[in-house]
Each structure stands twice: as C-alpha cells, then as structure tokens.
Amino acid sequence: MATYVIGDVQGCFQSLTRLLKHIQFDQKNDVLWFTGDLVNRGSESLAVLRFVSSLGSQHITVLGNHDLHLLAVADGTAKLHAEDTLQEILASPDRDQLLHWLINRPLLHYDEHVNVVLTHAGIAPCWTLHQAILLAKEVENILHGDKAHLLLSHLYGNQPDLWDDGLEGYDRYRCIVNYFTRMRLCDEKGRLDFAYKGTLQHRPTHLFPWFAVPNCKVKDVDIVFGHWAALGGEVNVPRVYALDTGCVYGNKLTALCLETRERFFVKCWRIDTNFTKNS
Ligand SMILES: [Mn+2]
C-alpha cells in the first residue's frame, strides 16, 4: 500500500491518467490525496471530477480556489470567466451529484499517523496546526450545511487580508478561505498579498512566501500544498512540499509518495488544455 499526493490537476485528465499509470496506481490498495483545483482551465474537468469522486474512501481531496469558483458559479453567486472551462460540468446530467460531492470536501486534511497536513495553498504563518484545523472545520461546517449558499455569496474579496482572532461572520470565513486557498506571499505579520504569482527569486523583497515568514507558527509537521505553479515544486524549506508543477500550463503533473517521499511526474502538453495564459 502506498499513499500518493497529486498536485493541481485542473481538468487535465489525460495527464492524470498517465501519471497514475506511471506510479502503477493500485486502486484496491493505494490511496490518493489531491492538493485541490481538480477543475478548470484544462479541457477535461468533468472527467477528472467523475474519476476522483469515484475513488471513495481511497482518496482525500482538499478544496482549491478553482473548485470553490465552480461551486459559486453553479450556485449562481459567481459568473464564469472567459478562460473558465467549467461549462461541461455545469451542463452534465450528474452535475448535482458531483457538486454535492465537491462541496463536502475539506479545506484541510491532517493525518496524525504520518504527521502530514494537506491544504490547497498552505497554512497561515500566524496559525498553529491546531488552530488551522479548527478554523478549517468552522468553514467546512457551513459549506456542508444549509447556509452554504450564503457563504458562497460572501466568499469573494481580498479583505480582511490579515488574520485576527476577533474577526466575525463572513469577514472571518472569507479570510480563512483566502489563507487556505489563495495564499502565496505574506508580509512579516502574515498579511496576504494577492498580486504576486511569480517565482521566489523575483518576489518583492519586503514579502515572504507564507512558509518562510519569520516566526511561522506551524511547526513539527510536514505540509503539502499546491496552488503556486511558479514554484515549480521547489521551496528549499524542510518539511514543506510544493506539488503544483503547472500541469495545465504544459509543464508537469507531480505525485509525491508519502511513505518514501519520492516524487514522480509526467510531462504535460497544452493539448490537455485550451488555456495558454500563465496566470
Ligand atoms: Mn489554486
């Protein structure tokens, strides 16, 4: 038995199929974790969603910003963007079943046996692991309940951009979701920057990648995340694993074996996608 964490698939079903073949994925014995952003920008989001949701207890998926965008569009609280490739899901006969499955995914998964935590973008530098687990649960409870529509309709926006324990209501939930699904750079206090999406090398010098903010509170756990394709899977920080390797941009799709920490990847081509802008 092996556990593989797979980076952002973003609708690239052919690449996912090739990667699973490469790692000789055994559906009876192996477990797959996904870093989120299963859908959008790639050309086969529906196939990815159908496949991953069919894995049942053999898998873990955390929600990414593109997954939440799909849920908000389906809910009527957000509009499709020009570069979105979600129409096929929205028009499919099994959409309600797939979306119900998707909205019930967590924002964070922590496995105490292997001491690994998985989220889409990372963990706010001002949170301990325990706090992050509780805050993810707060939002998940609403997404999984009858107030999900209200939350989705208040989800968008960049404010508040700094965590404060005293935040309440939708400001609190939006801030939590932004840390878990959109974070890349922060200032030394942990204030989110939403503008920069590039490499570590060229980042604004007053900002830090979230995992290298001084006095980062998450310690003694391995953190696996996706979302930041420009990292190319490299962070050079112990116990932090970046797995978005830009599959949808024609780069690579990566799997990390949790038992051996070995990485596997397949090269991707833009034939999997009808999206070419690197954003
Ligand atoms: Mn993302």
mmCIF file of C-alpha atoms and ligand atoms in Angstrom:
data_model
loop_
_atom_site.group_PDB
_atom_site.id
_atom_site.type_symbol
_atom_site.label_atom_id
_atom_site.label_comp_id
_atom_site.label_asym_id
_atom_site.label_seq_id
_atom_site.Cartn_x
_atom_site.Cartn_y
_atom_site.Cartn_z
ATOM 1 C CA MET A 1 0.000 0.000 0.000
ATOM 2 C CA ALA A 2 1.208 3.484 -0.851
ATOM 3 C CA THR A 3 -0.171 6.993 -0.443
ATOM 4 C CA TYR A 4 0.468 9.443 -3.262
ATOM 5 C CA VAL A 5 -0.266 13.148 -3.105
ATOM 6 C CA ILE A 6 -1.019 14.563 -6.535
ATOM 7 C CA GLY A 7 -0.608 18.232 -7.439
ATOM 8 C CA ASP A 8 -3.144 20.515 -9.121
ATOM 9 C CA VAL A 9 -4.801 18.613 -11.963
ATOM 10 C CA GLN A 10 -7.022 21.459 -13.241
ATOM 11 C CA GLY A 11 -9.000 19.349 -15.650
ATOM 12 C CA CYS A 12 -6.019 17.633 -17.272
ATOM 13 C CA PHE A 13 -7.469 14.138 -17.246
ATOM 14 C CA GLN A 14 -5.062 12.687 -19.794
ATOM 15 C CA SER A 15 -2.086 13.799 -17.705
ATOM 16 C CA LEU A 16 -3.651 12.350 -14.564
ATOM 17 C CA THR A 17 -4.249 9.041 -16.321
ATOM 18 C CA ARG A 18 -0.639 8.927 -17.497
ATOM 19 C CA LEU A 19 0.660 9.780 -14.017
ATOM 20 C CA LEU A 20 -1.414 7.023 -12.395
ATOM 21 C CA LYS A 21 -0.060 4.573 -14.914
ATOM 22 C CA HIS A 22 3.476 5.792 -14.219
ATOM 23 C CA ILE A 23 3.146 5.217 -10.458
ATOM 24 C CA GLN A 24 1.342 1.926 -11.116
ATOM 25 C CA PHE A 25 -1.576 3.096 -9.025
ATOM 26 C CA ASP A 26 -3.399 0.153 -7.489
ATOM 27 C CA GLN A 27 -6.976 1.218 -6.812
ATOM 28 C CA LYS A 28 -7.507 -1.621 -4.330
ATOM 29 C CA ASN A 29 -4.539 -0.855 -2.108
ATOM 30 C CA ASP A 30 -3.160 2.611 -2.781
ATOM 31 C CA VAL A 31 -4.560 5.906 -1.550
ATOM 32 C CA LEU A 32 -4.540 9.175 -3.487
ATOM 33 C CA TRP A 33 -4.516 12.629 -1.971
ATOM 34 C CA PHE A 34 -5.113 15.685 -4.168
ATOM 35 C CA THR A 35 -3.941 19.233 -3.434
ATOM 36 C CA GLY A 36 -7.180 20.708 -4.842
ATOM 37 C CA ASP A 37 -8.003 22.630 -8.004
ATOM 38 C CA LEU A 38 -9.168 19.434 -9.641
ATOM 39 C CA VAL A 39 -11.010 21.505 -12.214
ATOM 40 C CA ASN A 40 -10.820 24.484 -14.559
ATOM 41 C CA ARG A 41 -8.538 25.783 -17.311
ATOM 42 C CA GLY A 42 -7.873 22.259 -18.568
ATOM 43 C CA SER A 43 -10.165 20.649 -21.122
ATOM 44 C CA GLU A 44 -11.497 17.622 -19.215
ATOM 45 C CA SER A 45 -12.652 18.866 -15.826
ATOM 46 C CA LEU A 46 -15.785 16.715 -15.931
ATOM 47 C CA ALA A 47 -13.767 13.529 -16.436
ATOM 48 C CA VAL A 48 -11.433 14.468 -13.561
ATOM 49 C CA LEU A 49 -14.328 15.169 -11.217
ATOM 50 C CA ARG A 50 -16.100 11.922 -12.128
ATOM 51 C CA PHE A 51 -12.927 9.904 -11.678
ATOM 52 C CA VAL A 52 -11.785 11.395 -8.373
ATOM 53 C CA SER A 53 -15.270 11.297 -6.846
ATOM 54 C CA SER A 54 -15.489 7.606 -7.783
ATOM 55 C CA LEU A 55 -12.432 6.784 -5.640
ATOM 56 C CA GLY A 56 -14.485 6.886 -2.448
ATOM 57 C CA SER A 57 -12.556 6.138 0.720
ATOM 58 C CA GLN A 58 -9.387 5.545 -1.297
ATOM 59 C CA HIS A 59 -8.779 9.239 -1.577
ATOM 60 C CA ILE A 60 -8.627 12.689 0.023
ATOM 61 C CA THR A 61 -9.189 15.947 -1.822
ATOM 62 C CA VAL A 62 -8.955 19.419 -0.317
ATOM 63 C CA LEU A 63 -10.778 22.361 -1.884
ATOM 64 C CA GLY A 64 -8.872 24.804 -4.064
ATOM 65 C CA ASN A 65 -9.856 28.229 -5.319
ATOM 66 C CA HIS A 66 -10.943 26.863 -8.697
ATOM 67 C CA ASP A 67 -13.101 24.212 -7.024
ATOM 68 C CA LEU A 68 -14.778 26.903 -4.927
ATOM 69 C CA HIS A 69 -15.240 29.016 -8.048
ATOM 70 C CA LEU A 70 -17.075 26.127 -9.716
ATOM 71 C CA LEU A 71 -19.329 25.775 -6.664
ATOM 72 C CA ALA A 72 -20.034 29.508 -6.609
ATOM 73 C CA VAL A 73 -20.825 29.595 -10.344
ATOM 74 C CA ALA A 74 -23.116 26.568 -10.046
ATOM 75 C CA ASP A 75 -24.785 28.273 -7.097
ATOM 76 C CA GLY A 76 -25.394 31.417 -9.167
ATOM 77 C CA THR A 77 -23.282 33.591 -6.883
ATOM 78 C CA ALA A 78 -20.316 33.979 -9.268
ATOM 79 C CA LYS A 79 -20.035 34.341 -13.028
ATOM 80 C CA LEU A 80 -17.985 32.295 -15.444
ATOM 81 C CA HIS A 81 -14.766 33.985 -16.545
ATOM 82 C CA ALA A 82 -13.661 33.977 -20.169
ATOM 83 C CA GLU A 83 -10.909 31.450 -19.523
ATOM 84 C CA ASP A 84 -13.048 29.060 -17.443
ATOM 85 C CA THR A 85 -13.636 25.567 -18.793
ATOM 86 C CA LEU A 86 -16.402 24.568 -16.403
ATOM 87 C CA GLN A 87 -19.352 24.556 -18.810
ATOM 88 C CA GLU A 88 -19.193 20.824 -19.445
ATOM 89 C CA ILE A 89 -19.647 20.097 -15.734
ATOM 90 C CA LEU A 90 -22.446 22.629 -15.386
ATOM 91 C CA ALA A 91 -24.327 21.024 -18.290
ATOM 92 C CA SER A 92 -23.749 17.400 -17.295
ATOM 93 C CA PRO A 93 -26.670 15.227 -16.116
ATOM 94 C CA ASP A 94 -24.754 14.213 -12.973
ATOM 95 C CA ARG A 95 -23.729 17.765 -12.044
ATOM 96 C CA ASP A 96 -25.749 17.895 -8.812
ATOM 97 C CA GLN A 97 -24.231 14.683 -7.576
ATOM 98 C CA LEU A 98 -20.694 15.827 -8.487
ATOM 99 C CA LEU A 99 -21.137 19.267 -6.940
ATOM 100 C CA HIS A 100 -22.601 17.755 -3.778
ATOM 101 C CA TRP A 101 -19.538 15.570 -3.538
ATOM 102 C CA LEU A 102 -17.217 18.526 -4.172
ATOM 103 C CA ILE A 103 -18.741 20.889 -1.608
ATOM 104 C CA ASN A 104 -18.305 18.199 1.029
ATOM 105 C CA ARG A 105 -14.528 18.097 0.602
ATOM 106 C CA PRO A 106 -12.443 19.620 3.425
ATOM 107 C CA LEU A 107 -10.205 22.708 3.311
ATOM 108 C CA LEU A 108 -7.560 20.885 5.338
ATOM 109 C CA HIS A 109 -6.663 17.268 5.905
ATOM 110 C CA TYR A 110 -4.369 16.215 8.734
ATOM 111 C CA ASP A 111 -3.201 12.632 9.101
ATOM 112 C CA GLU A 112 -1.754 12.138 12.560
ATOM 113 C CA HIS A 113 -0.311 8.722 11.737
ATOM 114 C CA VAL A 114 2.081 10.165 9.190
ATOM 115 C CA ASN A 115 2.023 13.686 10.694
ATOM 116 C CA VAL A 116 1.285 15.324 7.341
ATOM 117 C CA VAL A 117 -1.117 18.175 6.713
ATOM 118 C CA LEU A 118 -2.603 18.903 3.281
ATOM 119 C CA THR A 119 -4.209 22.143 2.119
ATOM 120 C CA HIS A 120 -4.507 23.830 -1.273
ATOM 121 C CA ALA A 121 -2.420 26.976 -0.736
ATOM 122 C CA GLY A 122 -0.839 26.469 2.679
ATOM 123 C CA ILE A 123 -1.312 27.353 6.322
ATOM 124 C CA ALA A 124 -1.322 30.946 7.535
ATOM 125 C CA PRO A 125 2.001 31.679 9.249
ATOM 126 C CA CYS A 126 0.109 33.144 12.198
ATOM 127 C CA TRP A 127 -1.777 29.895 12.888
ATOM 128 C CA THR A 128 -0.681 26.835 14.799
ATOM 129 C CA LEU A 129 -1.649 23.499 13.300
ATOM 130 C CA HIS A 130 -4.322 23.049 15.951
ATOM 131 C CA GLN A 131 -5.785 26.464 15.167
ATOM 132 C CA ALA A 132 -5.712 25.770 11.416
ATOM 133 C CA ILE A 133 -7.605 22.504 11.927
ATOM 134 C CA LEU A 134 -10.304 24.274 13.955
ATOM 135 C CA LEU A 135 -10.620 27.192 11.514
ATOM 136 C CA ALA A 136 -10.931 24.867 8.515
ATOM 137 C CA LYS A 137 -13.662 22.990 10.368
ATOM 138 C CA GLU A 138 -15.557 26.223 11.046
ATOM 139 C CA VAL A 139 -15.862 26.932 7.336
ATOM 140 C CA GLU A 140 -16.425 23.308 6.336
ATOM 141 C CA ASN A 141 -19.364 23.073 8.717
ATOM 142 C CA ILE A 142 -21.053 25.938 6.911
ATOM 143 C CA LEU A 143 -20.229 24.660 3.412
ATOM 144 C CA HIS A 144 -21.677 21.287 4.378
ATOM 145 C CA GLY A 145 -24.853 22.762 5.843
ATOM 146 C CA ASP A 146 -27.875 24.722 4.662
ATOM 147 C CA LYS A 147 -26.060 28.095 4.833
ATOM 148 C CA ALA A 148 -23.623 27.158 2.068
ATOM 149 C CA HIS A 149 -25.325 29.482 -0.421
ATOM 150 C CA LEU A 150 -24.911 32.465 1.892
ATOM 151 C CA LEU A 151 -21.257 31.677 2.423
ATOM 152 C CA LEU A 152 -20.561 31.265 -1.301
ATOM 153 C CA SER A 153 -22.226 34.607 -1.994
ATOM 154 C CA HIS A 154 -19.915 36.320 0.526
ATOM 155 C CA LEU A 155 -16.775 34.425 -0.385
ATOM 156 C CA TYR A 156 -15.152 36.821 -2.811
ATOM 157 C CA GLY A 157 -12.929 39.723 -1.898
ATOM 158 C CA ASN A 158 -9.433 40.433 -0.632
ATOM 159 C CA GLN A 159 -10.423 41.899 2.713
ATOM 160 C CA PRO A 160 -9.696 41.356 5.502
ATOM 161 C CA ASP A 161 -6.192 40.427 4.396
ATOM 162 C CA LEU A 162 -4.738 39.840 7.871
ATOM 163 C CA TRP A 163 -5.941 37.258 10.344
ATOM 164 C CA ASP A 164 -7.321 38.463 13.644
ATOM 165 C CA ASP A 165 -8.857 36.090 16.190
ATOM 166 C CA GLY A 166 -11.610 38.652 16.722
ATOM 167 C CA LEU A 167 -12.893 38.533 13.126
ATOM 168 C CA GLU A 168 -16.527 37.542 12.883
ATOM 169 C CA GLY A 169 -19.101 36.447 10.331
ATOM 170 C CA TYR A 170 -18.342 36.433 6.620
ATOM 171 C CA ASP A 171 -15.202 38.549 7.052
ATOM 172 C CA ARG A 172 -13.850 35.776 9.250
ATOM 173 C CA TYR A 173 -14.836 32.984 6.845
ATOM 174 C CA ARG A 174 -13.537 34.845 3.773
ATOM 175 C CA CYS A 175 -10.219 35.444 5.494
ATOM 176 C CA ILE A 176 -9.923 31.770 6.451
ATOM 177 C CA VAL A 177 -10.759 30.620 2.923
ATOM 178 C CA ASN A 178 -8.307 33.082 1.374
ATOM 179 C CA TYR A 179 -5.458 31.774 3.543
ATOM 180 C CA PHE A 180 -6.256 28.165 2.729
ATOM 181 C CA THR A 181 -6.907 28.561 -0.998
ATOM 182 C CA ARG A 182 -5.280 31.733 -2.376
ATOM 183 C CA MET A 183 -2.180 32.484 -0.286
ATOM 184 C CA ARG A 184 1.302 32.811 -1.777
ATOM 185 C CA LEU A 185 3.201 35.764 -0.308
ATOM 186 C CA CYS A 186 2.651 37.444 3.056
ATOM 187 C CA ASP A 187 4.309 40.283 4.897
ATOM 188 C CA GLU A 188 6.128 39.617 8.171
ATOM 189 C CA LYS A 189 2.869 39.837 10.124
ATOM 190 C CA GLY A 190 1.146 37.352 7.836
ATOM 191 C CA ARG A 191 -0.854 39.909 5.822
ATOM 192 C CA LEU A 192 -1.816 38.384 2.480
ATOM 193 C CA ASP A 193 -0.595 39.685 -0.854
ATOM 194 C CA PHE A 194 -2.925 38.790 -3.720
ATOM 195 C CA ALA A 195 -0.949 40.261 -6.589
ATOM 196 C CA TYR A 196 2.232 38.262 -6.972
ATOM 197 C CA LYS A 197 2.132 34.858 -8.667
ATOM 198 C CA GLY A 198 5.704 34.532 -9.901
ATOM 199 C CA THR A 199 8.861 32.759 -8.811
ATOM 200 C CA LEU A 200 10.502 33.060 -5.399
ATOM 201 C CA GLN A 201 13.536 34.642 -6.976
ATOM 202 C CA HIS A 202 11.717 37.670 -8.353
ATOM 203 C CA ARG A 203 9.326 38.328 -5.497
ATOM 204 C CA PRO A 204 9.017 41.773 -3.921
ATOM 205 C CA THR A 205 11.745 41.900 -1.291
ATOM 206 C CA HIS A 206 9.507 43.033 1.572
ATOM 207 C CA LEU A 207 7.290 39.949 1.197
ATOM 208 C CA PHE A 208 7.887 36.307 2.136
ATOM 209 C CA PRO A 209 6.473 33.054 0.853
ATOM 210 C CA TRP A 210 3.974 32.004 3.535
ATOM 211 C CA PHE A 211 6.178 29.051 4.579
ATOM 212 C CA ALA A 212 9.206 31.276 5.202
ATOM 213 C CA VAL A 213 7.604 34.109 7.162
ATOM 214 C CA PRO A 214 9.779 34.686 10.251
ATOM 215 C CA ASN A 215 8.291 33.096 13.384
ATOM 216 C CA CYS A 216 5.907 30.954 11.349
ATOM 217 C CA LYS A 217 3.832 29.120 13.978
ATOM 218 C CA VAL A 218 3.257 25.822 12.198
ATOM 219 C CA LYS A 219 5.987 23.508 13.364
ATOM 220 C CA ASP A 220 6.805 19.815 13.697
ATOM 221 C CA VAL A 221 4.561 18.687 10.852
ATOM 222 C CA ASP A 222 5.055 18.059 7.158
ATOM 223 C CA ILE A 223 2.998 20.408 4.987
ATOM 224 C CA VAL A 224 1.914 19.502 1.461
ATOM 225 C CA PHE A 225 0.274 22.094 -0.780
ATOM 226 C CA GLY A 226 -0.407 23.056 -4.395
ATOM 227 C CA HIS A 227 -1.662 26.318 -5.941
ATOM 228 C CA TRP A 228 1.662 28.032 -6.659
ATOM 229 C CA ALA A 229 2.730 26.750 -10.057
ATOM 230 C CA ALA A 230 5.611 29.184 -10.442
ATOM 231 C CA LEU A 231 7.499 27.444 -7.616
ATOM 232 C CA GLY A 232 7.968 24.516 -9.966
ATOM 233 C CA GLY A 233 7.694 22.187 -6.959
ATOM 234 C CA GLU A 234 10.734 23.637 -5.186
ATOM 235 C CA VAL A 235 10.750 25.515 -1.903
ATOM 236 C CA ASN A 236 14.034 24.505 -0.263
ATOM 237 C CA VAL A 237 12.439 24.544 3.170
ATOM 238 C CA PRO A 238 12.474 21.344 5.253
ATOM 239 C CA ARG A 239 9.119 19.597 5.710
ATOM 240 C CA VAL A 240 7.337 21.759 3.121
ATOM 241 C CA TYR A 241 6.304 20.107 -0.149
ATOM 242 C CA ALA A 242 5.035 22.138 -3.120
ATOM 243 C CA LEU A 243 3.250 19.943 -5.633
ATOM 244 C CA ASP A 244 1.682 22.289 -8.194
ATOM 245 C CA THR A 245 4.081 21.913 -11.083
ATOM 246 C CA GLY A 246 1.993 23.695 -13.701
ATOM 247 C CA CYS A 247 0.392 20.758 -15.456
ATOM 248 C CA VAL A 248 -2.243 22.983 -17.048
ATOM 249 C CA TYR A 249 0.465 25.298 -18.399
ATOM 250 C CA GLY A 250 2.165 22.450 -20.225
ATOM 251 C CA ASN A 251 4.765 21.708 -17.555
ATOM 252 C CA LYS A 252 4.447 18.654 -15.266
ATOM 253 C CA LEU A 253 1.965 16.804 -13.090
ATOM 254 C CA THR A 254 3.597 15.559 -9.892
ATOM 255 C CA ALA A 255 2.883 12.816 -7.355
ATOM 256 C CA LEU A 256 4.669 12.574 -4.007
ATOM 257 C CA CYS A 257 4.761 9.176 -2.323
ATOM 258 C CA LEU A 258 4.251 9.844 1.395
ATOM 259 C CA GLU A 259 5.912 6.616 2.517
ATOM 260 C CA THR A 260 9.162 7.150 0.600
ATOM 261 C CA ARG A 261 8.998 10.908 -0.142
ATOM 262 C CA GLU A 262 9.874 10.025 -3.720
ATOM 263 C CA ARG A 263 8.495 12.297 -6.412
ATOM 264 C CA PHE A 264 7.084 11.087 -9.697
ATOM 265 C CA PHE A 265 5.980 13.205 -12.605
ATOM 266 C CA VAL A 266 4.740 13.140 -16.156
ATOM 267 C CA LYS A 267 5.345 15.869 -18.667
ATOM 268 C CA CYS A 268 2.215 17.620 -19.835
ATOM 269 C CA TRP A 269 1.290 19.225 -23.070
ATOM 270 C CA ARG A 270 -1.086 22.007 -23.742
ATOM 271 C CA ILE A 271 -3.186 19.555 -25.728
ATOM 272 C CA ASP A 272 -4.759 18.825 -22.331
ATOM 273 C CA THR A 273 -5.876 22.377 -22.103
ATOM 274 C CA ASN A 274 -7.304 25.187 -24.136
ATOM 275 C CA PHE A 275 -5.694 27.705 -21.850
ATOM 276 C CA THR A 276 -2.391 29.389 -22.581
ATOM 277 C CA LYS A 277 -2.148 32.428 -20.342
ATOM 278 C CA ASN A 278 0.268 31.878 -17.457
ATOM 279 C CA SER A 279 -1.706 33.281 -14.546
HETATM 280 MN MN MN B 1 -5.220 27.335 -6.898
#
